[in-house]
Amino acid sequence: MGILIVDDAAFMRMMIKDVLTKNGMEVVGEAENGAKAIEKYKELQPTLTIMDITMPEIDGIQAVKEIKKMDPNAKIIMCSAMGQQAMVIEAIQAGAKDFIVKPFQADRVIEAVKKVLG
């Protein structure tokens, strides 16, 4: 069971990784944009992906669509800033399972991960 973290901000990836590892979860990879996320997903086949919405090159929504094409059962949680409701809805329609809002609470991250992994 491994988690892929996708965010263009290194400190956000670090924060999410920290929350997950402290809760006994394994982070298998990180990516800084949607293009890298698709590559890493192919390579690592993670159990779960936590994906930022707003990123350079390929954004989170496009990346979700591409990943879902490769793996219809992909489990993806979106990470969004406040006020991105429309984008969150689009991401959910594209196949994301849940979302967390930045700045996030650690327990909300864990709750979302546990819910999606069921």
PDB file of C-alpha atoms in Angstrom, residues 9-96:
ATOM      1  CA  ALA A   9       4.884  23.279  -3.731  1.00  0.00           C
ATOM      2  CA  ALA A  10       7.630  21.189  -2.122  1.00  0.00           C
ATOM      3  CA  PHE A  11       6.610  22.310   1.394  1.00  0.00           C
ATOM      4  CA  MET A  12       3.041  21.076   0.805  1.00  0.00           C
ATOM      5  CA  ARG A  13       4.335  17.683  -0.302  1.00  0.00           C
ATOM      6  CA  MET A  14       6.499  17.599   2.811  1.00  0.00           C
ATOM      7  CA  MET A  15       3.586  18.499   5.087  1.00  0.00           C
ATOM      8  CA  ILE A  16       1.290  15.868   3.580  1.00  0.00           C
ATOM      9  CA  LYS A  17       4.055  13.251   3.683  1.00  0.00           C
ATOM     10  CA  ASP A  18       4.705  14.089   7.325  1.00  0.00           C
ATOM     11  CA  VAL A  19       1.025  13.658   8.270  1.00  0.00           C
ATOM     12  CA  LEU A  20       0.783  10.341   6.416  1.00  0.00           C
ATOM     13  CA  THR A  21       4.006   8.787   7.688  1.00  0.00           C
ATOM     14  CA  LYS A  22       3.206   9.815  11.281  1.00  0.00           C
ATOM     15  CA  ASN A  23      -0.003   7.826  10.868  1.00  0.00           C
ATOM     16  CA  GLY A  24       1.795   4.732   9.662  1.00  0.00           C
ATOM     17  CA  MET A  25       1.147   5.192   5.954  1.00  0.00           C
ATOM     18  CA  GLU A  26       3.777   4.717   3.290  1.00  0.00           C
ATOM     19  CA  VAL A  27       4.530   7.414   0.722  1.00  0.00           C
ATOM     20  CA  VAL A  28       5.982   5.749  -2.388  1.00  0.00           C
ATOM     21  CA  GLY A  29       6.518   8.823  -4.529  1.00  0.00           C
ATOM     22  CA  GLU A  30       6.113  12.523  -5.155  1.00  0.00           C
ATOM     23  CA  ALA A  31       5.489  14.612  -8.265  1.00  0.00           C
ATOM     24  CA  GLU A  32       5.490  18.369  -8.807  1.00  0.00           C
ATOM     25  CA  ASN A  33       3.013  18.620 -11.686  1.00  0.00           C
ATOM     26  CA  GLY A  34       0.334  16.681 -13.540  1.00  0.00           C
ATOM     27  CA  ALA A  35       2.671  15.407 -16.252  1.00  0.00           C
ATOM     28  CA  LYS A  36       5.056  13.942 -13.683  1.00  0.00           C
ATOM     29  CA  ALA A  37       2.067  12.579 -11.738  1.00  0.00           C
ATOM     30  CA  ILE A  38       0.919  10.540 -14.752  1.00  0.00           C
ATOM     31  CA  GLU A  39       4.476   9.208 -15.266  1.00  0.00           C
ATOM     32  CA  LYS A  40       4.887   8.330 -11.586  1.00  0.00           C
ATOM     33  CA  TYR A  41       1.460   6.709 -11.460  1.00  0.00           C
ATOM     34  CA  LYS A  42       2.413   4.391 -14.352  1.00  0.00           C
ATOM     35  CA  GLU A  43       5.723   3.582 -12.736  1.00  0.00           C
ATOM     36  CA  LEU A  44       4.620   3.148  -9.107  1.00  0.00           C
ATOM     37  CA  GLN A  45       0.982   1.997  -9.369  1.00  0.00           C
ATOM     38  CA  PRO A  46       0.145   3.630  -6.008  1.00  0.00           C
ATOM     39  CA  THR A  47      -2.837   2.515  -3.936  1.00  0.00           C
ATOM     40  CA  LEU A  48      -3.820   6.158  -3.512  1.00  0.00           C
ATOM     41  CA  THR A  49      -2.868   9.515  -5.025  1.00  0.00           C
ATOM     42  CA  ILE A  50      -3.243  12.892  -3.303  1.00  0.00           C
ATOM     43  CA  MET A  51      -3.359  15.490  -6.073  1.00  0.00           C
ATOM     44  CA  ASP A  52      -3.225  19.279  -6.014  1.00  0.00           C
ATOM     45  CA  ILE A  53      -5.634  20.973  -8.437  1.00  0.00           C
ATOM     46  CA  THR A  54      -3.652  24.037  -9.523  1.00  0.00           C
ATOM     47  CA  MET A  55      -0.286  23.123 -11.026  1.00  0.00           C
ATOM     48  CA  PRO A  56       1.844  24.179 -14.000  1.00  0.00           C
ATOM     49  CA  GLU A  57       1.929  22.207 -17.276  1.00  0.00           C
ATOM     50  CA  ILE A  58      -0.872  19.725 -16.647  1.00  0.00           C
ATOM     51  CA  ASP A  59      -3.256  20.614 -13.809  1.00  0.00           C
ATOM     52  CA  GLY A  60      -4.747  18.167 -11.341  1.00  0.00           C
ATOM     53  CA  ILE A  61      -8.054  17.777 -13.183  1.00  0.00           C
ATOM     54  CA  GLN A  62      -6.373  16.845 -16.457  1.00  0.00           C
ATOM     55  CA  ALA A  63      -4.050  14.467 -14.601  1.00  0.00           C
ATOM     56  CA  VAL A  64      -7.051  12.759 -12.936  1.00  0.00           C
ATOM     57  CA  LYS A  65      -8.641  12.240 -16.360  1.00  0.00           C
ATOM     58  CA  GLU A  66      -5.428  10.729 -17.768  1.00  0.00           C
ATOM     59  CA  ILE A  67      -4.856   8.472 -14.757  1.00  0.00           C
ATOM     60  CA  LYS A  68      -8.477   7.263 -14.800  1.00  0.00           C
ATOM     61  CA  LYS A  69      -8.051   6.373 -18.503  1.00  0.00           C
ATOM     62  CA  MET A  70      -5.072   4.167 -17.605  1.00  0.00           C
ATOM     63  CA  ASP A  71      -6.611   2.815 -14.429  1.00  0.00           C
ATOM     64  CA  PRO A  72     -10.387   3.185 -14.024  1.00  0.00           C
ATOM     65  CA  ASN A  73     -10.061   2.027 -10.401  1.00  0.00           C
ATOM     66  CA  ALA A  74      -7.522   4.688  -9.431  1.00  0.00           C
ATOM     67  CA  LYS A  75      -8.179   6.217  -6.019  1.00  0.00           C
ATOM     68  CA  ILE A  76      -7.459   9.942  -6.038  1.00  0.00           C
ATOM     69  CA  ILE A  77      -8.026  12.626  -3.405  1.00  0.00           C
ATOM     70  CA  MET A  78      -7.870  16.236  -4.600  1.00  0.00           C
ATOM     71  CA  CYS A  79      -6.168  18.984  -2.681  1.00  0.00           C
ATOM     72  CA  SER A  80      -7.604  22.446  -3.259  1.00  0.00           C
ATOM     73  CA  ALA A  81      -7.326  25.962  -1.955  1.00  0.00           C
ATOM     74  CA  MET A  82     -10.354  27.770  -0.581  1.00  0.00           C
ATOM     75  CA  GLY A  83     -12.756  29.028  -3.224  1.00  0.00           C
ATOM     76  CA  GLN A  84     -12.042  26.348  -5.827  1.00  0.00           C
ATOM     77  CA  GLN A  85     -15.444  24.653  -5.539  1.00  0.00           C
ATOM     78  CA  ALA A  86     -16.050  24.603  -9.296  1.00  0.00           C
ATOM     79  CA  MET A  87     -12.706  22.909  -9.893  1.00  0.00           C
ATOM     80  CA  VAL A  88     -13.324  20.428  -7.083  1.00  0.00           C
ATOM     81  CA  ILE A  89     -16.670  19.478  -8.654  1.00  0.00           C
ATOM     82  CA  GLU A  90     -14.968  19.052 -12.021  1.00  0.00           C
ATOM     83  CA  ALA A  91     -12.290  16.843 -10.435  1.00  0.00           C
ATOM     84  CA  ILE A  92     -14.925  14.682  -8.706  1.00  0.00           C
ATOM     85  CA  GLN A  93     -16.774  14.331 -12.023  1.00  0.00           C
ATOM     86  CA  ALA A  94     -13.446  13.324 -13.623  1.00  0.00           C
ATOM     87  CA  GLY A  95     -13.179  10.536 -11.074  1.00  0.00           C
ATOM     88  CA  ALA A  96     -11.583  11.877  -7.888  1.00  0.00           C
TER      89      ALA A  96
END
